[in-house]
Short mmCIF file of C-alpha atoms in Angstrom, two decimals:
data_model
loop_
_atom_site.label_atom_id
_atom_site.label_comp_id
_atom_site.label_asym_id
_atom_site.label_seq_id
_atom_site.Cartn_x
_atom_site.Cartn_y
_atom_site.Cartn_z
CA MET A 265 0.00 0.00 0.00
CA LEU A 266 2.83 2.38 0.91
CA ARG A 267 4.59 1.67 -2.36
CA LEU A 268 1.34 2.33 -4.24
CA VAL A 269 0.91 5.69 -2.54
CA SER A 270 4.51 6.63 -3.28
CA LEU A 271 4.05 5.74 -6.94
CA LYS A 272 0.94 7.92 -7.16
CA LEU A 273 2.77 10.80 -5.53
CA GLY A 274 5.66 10.28 -7.93
CA ARG A 275 3.28 10.52 -10.90
CA LEU A 276 1.69 13.65 -9.45
CA TYR A 277 5.15 15.19 -9.12
CA ARG A 278 5.86 14.42 -12.80
CA TYR A 279 2.52 15.91 -13.93
CA VAL A 280 3.16 19.11 -11.98
CA LYS A 281 6.62 19.27 -13.48
CA LEU A 282 5.22 18.92 -17.00
CA ALA A 283 2.65 21.65 -16.31
CA VAL A 284 5.35 23.99 -15.10
CA LEU A 285 7.49 23.25 -18.14
CA GLY A 286 4.51 23.94 -20.43
CA SER A 287 3.89 27.31 -18.80
CA LEU A 288 7.56 28.08 -19.07
CA ALA A 289 7.61 27.26 -22.77
CA ALA A 290 4.73 29.67 -23.36
CA ALA A 291 6.54 32.42 -21.48
CA LEU A 292 9.67 31.82 -23.55
CA VAL A 293 7.74 32.28 -26.78
CA LEU A 294 6.21 35.55 -25.56
CA ASN A 295 9.55 36.99 -24.51
CA THR A 296 11.76 35.90 -27.38
CA HIS A 297 13.48 39.26 -27.96
CA SER A 298 14.56 39.81 -24.37
CA LEU A 299 15.61 36.18 -24.09
CA LEU A 300 17.96 36.49 -27.06
CA ALA A 301 19.55 39.52 -25.43
CA SER A 302 20.03 37.57 -22.19
CA LEU A 303 21.70 34.71 -24.04
CA GLN A 304 24.21 37.06 -25.68
CA ARG A 305 25.26 38.88 -22.49
CA ASN A 306 27.76 37.56 -19.99
CA GLU A 307 26.26 38.75 -16.74
CA LEU A 308 29.04 37.10 -14.75
CA SER A 309 31.34 39.90 -15.87
CA GLU A 310 28.96 42.58 -14.60
CA ARG A 311 29.61 44.07 -11.16
CA ARG A 312 25.93 44.63 -10.51
CA PHE A 313 24.96 41.01 -11.15
CA LEU A 314 27.75 39.89 -8.81
CA GLN A 315 26.58 42.46 -6.22
CA LEU A 316 30.16 43.62 -5.92
CA ASN A 317 28.86 46.98 -4.72
CA LYS A 318 27.79 45.29 -1.46
CA CYS A 319 31.39 44.55 -0.43
CA PRO A 320 32.72 44.25 2.18
CA ALA A 321 29.27 42.95 3.16
CA CYS A 322 29.93 40.10 0.74
CA TRP A 323 31.61 36.71 0.53
CA GLY A 324 34.95 37.78 -0.96
CA THR A 325 36.85 39.05 -3.99
CA SER A 326 39.52 36.40 -4.69
CA TRP A 327 37.95 35.38 -8.02
CA CYS A 328 36.82 38.82 -9.19
CA ARG A 329 39.51 39.05 -11.86
CA LYS A 330 38.32 35.76 -13.36
CA PHE A 331 34.67 36.87 -13.28
CA LEU A 332 35.25 40.37 -14.64
CA ASN A 333 37.62 39.12 -17.37
CA GLY A 334 34.87 36.90 -18.74
CA GLN A 335 36.48 33.56 -17.80
CA LEU A 336 33.15 32.34 -16.43
CA ARG A 337 29.96 32.08 -18.44
CA LEU A 338 26.59 30.83 -17.31
CA GLU A 339 25.37 27.73 -19.12
CA SER A 340 22.60 28.40 -21.65
CA TRP A 341 19.48 28.07 -19.47
CA GLY A 342 21.18 29.82 -16.59
CA ARG A 343 21.42 33.00 -18.67
CA LEU A 344 17.65 33.36 -18.74
CA ARG A 345 16.61 35.64 -15.87
CA LEU A 346 13.03 34.47 -16.42
CA LEU A 347 14.06 31.18 -14.80
CA ASP A 348 15.24 32.88 -11.60
CA PHE A 349 11.69 32.49 -10.28
CA PHE A 350 12.29 28.73 -10.12
CA ASN A 351 15.89 29.03 -8.94
CA VAL A 352 14.96 29.71 -5.32
CA LYS A 353 18.36 28.68 -3.94
CA ASN A 354 20.21 30.94 -6.39
CA VAL A 355 22.49 28.14 -7.60
CA TYR A 356 23.89 28.41 -11.13
CA PHE A 357 25.99 26.18 -13.39
CA ALA A 358 28.73 27.82 -15.41
CA ARG A 359 31.78 27.08 -17.54
CA TYR A 360 35.12 28.28 -16.27
CA GLY A 361 38.01 28.48 -18.70
CA GLU A 362 41.74 28.99 -18.42
CA PRO A 363 43.60 29.85 -21.68
CA ARG A 364 45.76 26.70 -21.72
CA GLU A 365 43.55 24.32 -19.76
CA GLY A 366 40.22 24.42 -21.57
CA SER A 367 36.93 24.83 -19.73
CA ARG A 368 35.25 22.93 -16.94
CA ARG A 369 31.93 23.05 -15.17
CA VAL A 370 31.64 24.90 -11.87
CA VAL A 371 28.78 25.68 -9.49
CA LEU A 372 28.03 29.26 -8.50
CA LYS A 373 26.09 30.06 -5.32
CA ARG A 374 24.72 33.27 -3.92
CA LEU A 375 24.43 31.43 -0.57
CA GLY A 376 20.82 32.43 -0.11
CA SER A 377 17.55 33.32 -1.79
CA ALA A 378 16.87 36.85 -3.00
CA GLN A 379 14.83 37.46 0.16
CA GLU A 380 17.54 36.08 2.44
CA LEU A 381 20.15 38.29 0.81
CA ALA A 382 17.89 41.32 1.20
CA ASP A 383 17.45 40.36 4.85
CA ILE A 384 21.22 40.56 5.32
CA ASP A 385 21.15 44.22 4.32
CA THR A 386 18.12 44.88 6.52
CA LYS A 387 19.74 43.24 9.56
CA ILE A 388 22.95 45.23 9.11
CA CYS A 389 20.96 48.46 8.83
CA ARG A 390 18.83 47.68 11.88
CA ARG A 391 21.88 46.79 13.97
CA ALA A 392 23.54 50.07 13.03
CA THR A 393 20.69 52.56 12.72
CA GLY A 394 17.51 50.90 13.97
CA ARG A 395 15.99 51.31 10.51
CA GLY A 396 15.46 48.73 7.78
CA ARG A 397 17.14 50.77 5.02
CA CYS A 398 20.38 52.72 5.10
CA ASP A 399 23.75 53.29 3.45
CA LEU A 400 25.07 49.76 3.83
CA LEU A 401 28.78 50.58 3.70
CA GLN A 402 28.40 53.33 6.31
CA ALA A 403 26.26 51.10 8.53
CA LEU A 404 28.84 48.31 8.61
CA HIS A 405 31.19 50.47 10.63
CA ALA A 406 28.60 50.75 13.42
CA THR A 407 28.08 46.98 13.82
CA GLU A 408 29.86 44.22 15.74
CA PHE A 409 31.59 43.28 12.49
CA ALA A 410 33.60 46.51 12.69
CA SER A 411 34.28 46.19 16.42
CA LEU A 412 36.68 43.33 15.67
CA ASN A 413 39.10 45.78 14.05
CA GLY A 414 42.84 45.75 13.45
CA ASP A 415 43.59 46.14 17.15
CA VAL A 416 41.98 42.76 17.91
CA ARG A 417 44.63 40.05 17.83
CA LEU A 418 42.51 36.88 17.74
CA LEU A 419 39.01 35.84 16.78
CA THR A 420 37.73 34.53 20.12
CA PRO A 421 34.75 32.33 21.08
CA ASP A 422 33.05 35.00 23.20
CA ALA A 423 32.93 37.35 20.18
CA VAL A 424 31.18 35.01 17.70
CA GLU A 425 29.54 32.19 19.69
CA GLY A 426 26.08 31.44 18.34
CA TRP A 427 26.42 33.49 15.15
CA SER A 428 25.74 30.37 13.04
CA ASP A 429 25.71 26.58 13.29
CA LEU A 430 29.44 26.44 12.54
CA VAL A 431 30.23 28.48 15.65
CA HIS A 432 27.36 27.48 17.90
CA CYS A 433 29.97 26.32 20.41
CA PRO A 434 33.36 27.35 18.97
CA SER A 435 36.71 26.55 20.51
CA GLN A 436 39.74 28.76 20.09
CA ARG A 437 41.32 25.91 18.13
CA LEU A 438 38.44 25.95 15.62
CA LEU A 439 38.48 29.72 15.21
CA ASP A 440 42.25 29.75 14.68
CA ARG A 441 41.70 27.15 11.96
CA LEU A 442 39.02 29.28 10.27
CA VAL A 443 41.25 32.36 10.19
CA ARG A 444 44.41 30.49 9.18
CA ARG A 445 42.68 28.77 6.25
CA TYR A 446 40.62 31.76 5.13
CA ALA A 447 40.93 31.76 1.33
CA GLU A 448 39.72 35.29 0.63
CA THR A 449 43.07 36.85 1.54
CA LYS A 450 46.42 36.88 -0.23
CA ASP A 451 48.31 36.33 3.02
CA SER A 452 46.59 33.22 4.36
CA GLY A 453 48.36 30.93 6.81
CA SER A 454 48.25 33.10 9.91
CA PHE A 455 45.72 32.57 12.69
CA LEU A 456 46.02 36.21 13.75
CA LEU A 457 42.89 38.18 12.89
CA ARG A 458 44.82 41.43 12.85
CA ASN A 459 46.89 40.21 9.88
CA LEU A 460 43.80 40.49 7.66
CA LYS A 461 42.92 43.72 5.91
CA ASP A 462 39.86 45.54 7.23
CA SER A 463 37.78 44.48 4.20
CA GLU A 464 38.94 40.85 4.43
CA ARG A 465 38.16 40.70 8.14
CA MET A 466 34.70 42.15 7.52
CA GLN A 467 34.01 39.61 4.75
CA LEU A 468 35.07 36.72 6.97
CA LEU A 469 32.77 37.86 9.79
CA ILE A 470 29.83 38.51 7.46
CA THR A 471 30.23 35.02 5.97
CA LEU A 472 30.52 33.46 9.42
CA ALA A 473 27.32 35.13 10.58
CA PHE A 474 25.02 34.70 7.58
CA ASN A 475 26.12 31.55 5.71
CA PRO A 476 29.34 29.85 6.84
CA GLU A 477 29.37 27.22 4.07
CA PRO A 478 32.47 28.72 2.36
CA LEU A 479 34.35 28.60 5.67
CA VAL A 480 33.44 24.94 6.16
CA LEU A 481 34.79 24.11 2.69
CA GLN A 482 37.98 26.11 3.32
CA SER A 483 38.65 24.79 6.82
CA PHE A 484 37.91 21.14 6.01
CA PRO A 485 39.05 20.97 2.36
CA SER A 486 38.51 18.13 -0.07
CA ASP A 487 42.25 18.14 -0.86
CA GLU A 488 42.83 16.77 2.63
CA GLY A 489 40.22 14.04 2.29
CA TRP A 490 37.19 15.78 3.77
CA PRO A 491 33.93 14.86 1.94
CA PHE A 492 33.02 18.39 0.83
CA ALA A 493 32.98 20.12 -2.55
CA LYS A 494 36.14 22.08 -3.34
CA TYR A 495 36.02 25.82 -2.70
CA LEU A 496 37.35 27.87 -5.63
CA GLY A 497 36.76 31.53 -4.83
CA ALA A 498 34.27 34.38 -4.60
CA CYS A 499 33.35 37.70 -6.14
CA GLY A 500 30.84 39.90 -4.37
CA ARG A 501 27.93 37.77 -3.31
CA MET A 502 28.75 34.89 -5.61
CA VAL A 503 30.82 31.88 -4.57
CA ALA A 504 32.37 29.34 -6.96
CA VAL A 505 32.81 25.68 -6.01
CA ASN A 506 33.86 22.64 -7.97
CA TYR A 507 31.10 20.77 -9.82
CA VAL A 508 30.86 17.27 -8.36
CA GLY A 509 28.18 15.51 -10.38
CA GLU A 510 24.49 14.64 -10.29
CA GLU A 511 22.59 14.85 -7.03
CA LEU A 512 22.24 11.68 -4.97
CA TRP A 513 18.52 11.82 -5.77
CA SER A 514 19.21 10.91 -9.41
CA TYR A 515 20.55 7.54 -8.20
CA PHE A 516 17.38 6.62 -6.29
CA ASN A 517 16.47 3.97 -8.89
CA ALA A 518 20.02 3.06 -9.94
CA PRO A 519 21.01 -0.64 -10.08
CA TRP A 520 21.19 -2.30 -6.67
CA GLU A 521 24.97 -2.67 -6.83
CA LYS A 522 25.40 1.08 -7.29
CA ARG A 523 23.01 1.96 -4.48
CA VAL A 524 24.79 -0.37 -2.08
CA ASP A 525 28.11 1.32 -2.83
CA LEU A 526 26.61 4.78 -2.34
CA ALA A 527 25.01 3.71 0.95
CA TRP A 528 28.35 2.37 2.20
CA GLN A 529 30.04 5.66 1.30
CA LEU A 530 27.34 7.63 3.14
CA MET A 531 27.91 5.60 6.31
CA GLU A 532 31.67 6.11 5.94
CA ILE A 533 31.07 9.87 5.70
CA ALA A 534 29.03 9.71 8.90
CA GLU A 535 31.90 7.91 10.61
CA GLN A 536 34.59 10.28 9.33
CA LEU A 537 32.71 13.39 10.40
CA THR A 538 32.03 11.90 13.84
CA ASN A 539 35.40 10.30 14.64
CA ASN A 540 38.61 11.65 13.14
CA ASP A 541 42.21 12.31 14.18
CA PHE A 542 41.57 16.06 14.44
CA GLU A 543 39.02 15.54 17.24
CA PHE A 544 36.50 17.82 15.56
CA ALA A 545 33.00 16.36 15.29
CA LEU A 546 31.17 17.81 12.28
CA TYR A 547 27.44 17.22 12.74
CA LEU A 548 25.19 17.45 9.68
CA LEU A 549 22.01 19.28 10.70
CA ASP A 550 20.39 19.21 7.24
CA VAL A 551 20.49 15.83 5.51
CA SER A 552 18.54 15.23 2.30
CA PHE A 553 19.08 13.71 -1.13
CA ASP A 554 19.90 17.06 -2.74
CA ASN A 555 22.67 17.87 -0.26
CA PHE A 556 24.91 15.13 -1.68
CA ALA A 557 26.27 14.54 -5.18
CA VAL A 558 28.08 11.69 -6.91
CA GLY A 559 31.16 12.01 -9.10
CA PRO A 560 30.47 10.65 -12.62
CA ARG A 561 33.94 9.11 -13.00
CA ASP A 562 35.00 7.94 -9.56
CA GLY A 563 31.49 7.47 -8.16
CA LYS A 564 32.52 9.30 -4.99
CA VAL A 565 29.83 10.77 -2.74
CA ILE A 566 30.44 14.39 -1.75
CA ILE A 567 28.51 16.84 0.45
CA VAL A 568 27.50 19.80 -1.72
CA ASP A 569 25.50 21.83 0.81
CA ALA A 570 27.45 22.55 3.99
CA GLU A 571 25.55 25.55 5.36
CA ASN A 572 24.17 23.70 8.37
CA VAL A 573 27.21 22.00 9.88
CA LEU A 574 27.84 22.25 13.62
CA VAL A 575 31.45 21.70 14.70
CA ALA A 576 32.13 20.48 18.24
CA ASP A 577 35.69 20.33 19.58
CA LYS A 578 35.98 17.00 21.40
CA ARG A 579 39.31 18.03 22.85
CA LEU A 580 37.67 21.04 24.53
CA ILE A 581 34.76 18.93 25.81
CA ARG A 582 37.20 16.52 27.48
CA GLN A 583 39.06 19.46 28.96
CA ASN A 584 36.01 21.32 30.33
CA LYS A 585 34.06 18.20 31.33
CA PRO A 586 30.51 19.62 31.20
CA GLU A 587 27.72 17.65 32.89
CA ASN A 588 27.37 14.11 31.43
CA TRP A 589 30.15 14.87 28.92
CA ASP A 590 31.25 11.21 28.84
CA VAL A 591 27.74 9.70 28.66
CA TRP A 592 26.93 8.37 25.20
CA TYR A 593 24.17 10.41 23.56
CA GLU A 594 21.45 8.72 21.49
CA SER A 595 19.52 10.90 19.07
CA LYS A 596 15.74 10.58 19.22
CA PHE A 597 13.93 9.14 16.22
CA ASP A 598 11.58 11.68 14.62
CA ASP A 599 8.62 10.13 12.81
CA CYS A 600 7.27 13.38 11.38
CA ASP A 601 5.10 13.87 8.30
CA LYS A 602 7.60 16.09 6.47
CA GLU A 603 10.63 15.32 4.31
CA ALA A 604 14.15 15.27 5.77
CA CYS A 605 13.13 15.63 9.42
CA LEU A 606 15.77 15.48 12.14
CA SER A 607 15.53 15.82 15.90
CA PHE A 608 18.55 17.15 17.77
CA SER A 609 19.76 19.44 20.56
CA LYS A 610 22.65 21.70 19.60
CA GLU A 611 23.54 22.11 23.26
CA ILE A 612 23.93 18.35 23.72
CA LEU A 613 25.91 17.99 20.48
CA CYS A 614 28.28 20.60 21.90
CA ALA A 615 28.63 18.91 25.28
CA ARG A 616 29.10 15.17 24.62
CA VAL A 617 32.11 13.32 23.27
CA THR A 618 30.22 10.29 21.97
CA VAL A 619 27.19 11.13 19.82
CA ASP A 620 25.31 9.08 17.19
CA HIS A 621 23.73 12.02 15.36
CA ASN A 622 25.39 11.55 11.95
CA TYR A 623 24.53 7.84 11.81
CA TYR A 624 20.96 8.67 12.77
CA ALA A 625 20.68 11.44 10.14
CA ILE A 626 22.02 9.28 7.29
CA CYS A 627 19.97 6.21 8.20
CA GLN A 628 16.68 8.00 8.84
CA ASN A 629 16.74 10.50 5.98
CA LEU A 630 18.59 8.60 3.24
CA LEU A 631 18.88 4.85 3.68
CA SER A 632 16.02 3.33 5.65
CA ARG A 633 12.33 2.77 4.94
CA HIS A 634 11.62 5.95 6.92
CA ALA A 635 13.30 8.12 4.27
CA THR A 636 10.89 10.09 2.09
CA TRP A 637 11.77 12.46 -0.74
CA ARG A 638 9.81 13.97 -3.63
CA GLY A 639 6.88 11.62 -3.27
CA THR A 640 8.91 8.43 -2.88
CA SER A 641 9.53 6.24 0.13
CA GLY A 642 11.72 3.33 1.08
CA GLY A 643 15.08 5.09 1.11
CA LEU A 644 18.10 4.54 -1.12
CA LEU A 645 18.17 0.82 -0.29
CA HIS A 646 14.56 0.15 -1.31
CA ASP A 647 13.60 -3.10 -3.04
CA PRO A 648 16.67 -5.24 -2.24
CA PRO A 649 17.24 -8.51 -4.11
CA ALA A 650 15.10 -11.42 -2.94
CA ASP A 651 17.90 -13.25 -1.10
CA ILE A 652 18.89 -10.16 0.88
CA ALA A 653 15.25 -9.34 1.67
CA LYS A 654 14.65 -12.92 2.82
CA ASP A 655 17.75 -12.88 5.01
CA GLY A 656 16.37 -9.82 6.82
CA ARG A 657 19.69 -8.62 8.20
CA LEU A 658 19.87 -5.45 6.13
CA GLU A 659 16.35 -4.35 7.06
CA ALA A 660 17.00 -5.07 10.74
CA LEU A 661 20.23 -3.03 10.77
CA LEU A 662 18.61 -0.12 8.94
CA ASP A 663 15.66 -0.09 11.36
CA GLU A 664 17.93 -0.20 14.41
CA CYS A 665 20.12 2.54 12.96
CA ALA A 666 17.12 4.80 12.27
CA ASN A 667 14.92 3.92 15.24
CA PRO A 668 16.83 1.82 17.80
CA LYS A 669 14.96 -0.50 20.14
CA LYS A 670 17.95 -1.27 22.38
CA ARG A 671 19.92 1.15 24.51
CA TYR A 672 22.90 2.38 22.48
CA GLY A 673 21.60 0.15 19.70
CA ARG A 674 22.30 2.69 16.98
CA PHE A 675 26.05 2.75 17.70
CA GLN A 676 26.33 -1.01 17.23
CA ALA A 677 23.92 -1.09 14.29
CA ALA A 678 25.87 1.65 12.48
CA LYS A 679 29.12 -0.27 12.94
CA GLU A 680 27.60 -3.52 11.67
CA LEU A 681 25.81 -1.74 8.83
CA ARG A 682 29.08 -0.25 7.58
CA GLU A 683 30.69 -3.69 7.63
CA TYR A 684 27.71 -5.39 5.99
CA LEU A 685 27.44 -2.80 3.21
CA ALA A 686 31.18 -3.10 2.58
CA GLN A 687 30.72 -6.86 2.30
CA LEU A 688 27.77 -6.52 -0.10
CA SER A 689 29.64 -3.93 -2.13
CA ASN A 690 32.66 -6.19 -2.52
CA ASN A 691 30.43 -9.14 -3.43
CA VAL A 692 28.77 -7.32 -6.30
CA ARG A 693 31.91 -5.84 -7.86
#
């Protein structure tokens, strides 16, 4: 019955999609002249489109020369401003070319919807003047972003705690890492805040407060084995990251062998972010099929949306020993009627050394029968082969990982699930 309902919902989703595409086609015909003009322009070389005038209330300027020199061009459909109505997340695909290296695909992000970006300006104005509109550049100098000026030696926890998920409970070690690896400065490598120019310092703080995704990618880079997309650079309120591949969602009905491999990789990501040699626990607070992508050549799973990542310093927790710091924490299963639900306490994530949150998030929202997305159900590992379904082990491990029946059952189930998926993956290769 559940499968029947999911199929009906899937069909409804397709019908709605076709209706939207039909309306869009009609609009394209009616606006042919303006559309041709849009296709001929390279808006990525225009300061206004990049919102460069907002700086230093922006994400950075390290890639401005590449943008303004015309080395980046939006892909055909991305040039049509008519489609911005559907592009709520303000994510664009573009071609980036170097003279001797050819071109490659990159992803451009504004790091927020049009309304969210407008809210940034409003918040800055209200903090500085009490009014919703003002001279943004003048207002910046009357906010907390300007108070951390060149006389301030270090970025400290008391100055930025709670600004965003990334620094909900920051340690000095984490903040030193953020400053030292900040990519929007020519003189990176120093953890001293005062070594940054005033504009660079302001950009770092603005990014930290409103959308810290670029700082996550810079501080935990893919080049060092972290499972995030590679950060390339920024210009104004546009960030460039490496294109990974199709979203995980596009593999929902892939062959069983492929889905098993992807599931194993997802559980390995959960383990890496929870337990690593750096003693930073990176907890994923937003887990859904469109927050991961798969490389077309190597088949590697990568996190492509890192806005909602909370970083807890296990070394600091052991040092401070808050109440129940050494008691294992089990996340509570959330059987809600919405997609990609998660139940968690940021305060507890910040105060415990042993936490099962990442295993819970991956199992509940991506792998198990509890996972729902775009009208489907059953999770990535739906409809296993008959012998595996009859054996029952996979279903039991997924259920215990998502909604444990035993105390600390998720920890053991996650460990066994990783091993079992690795075994299945090796068997089918």
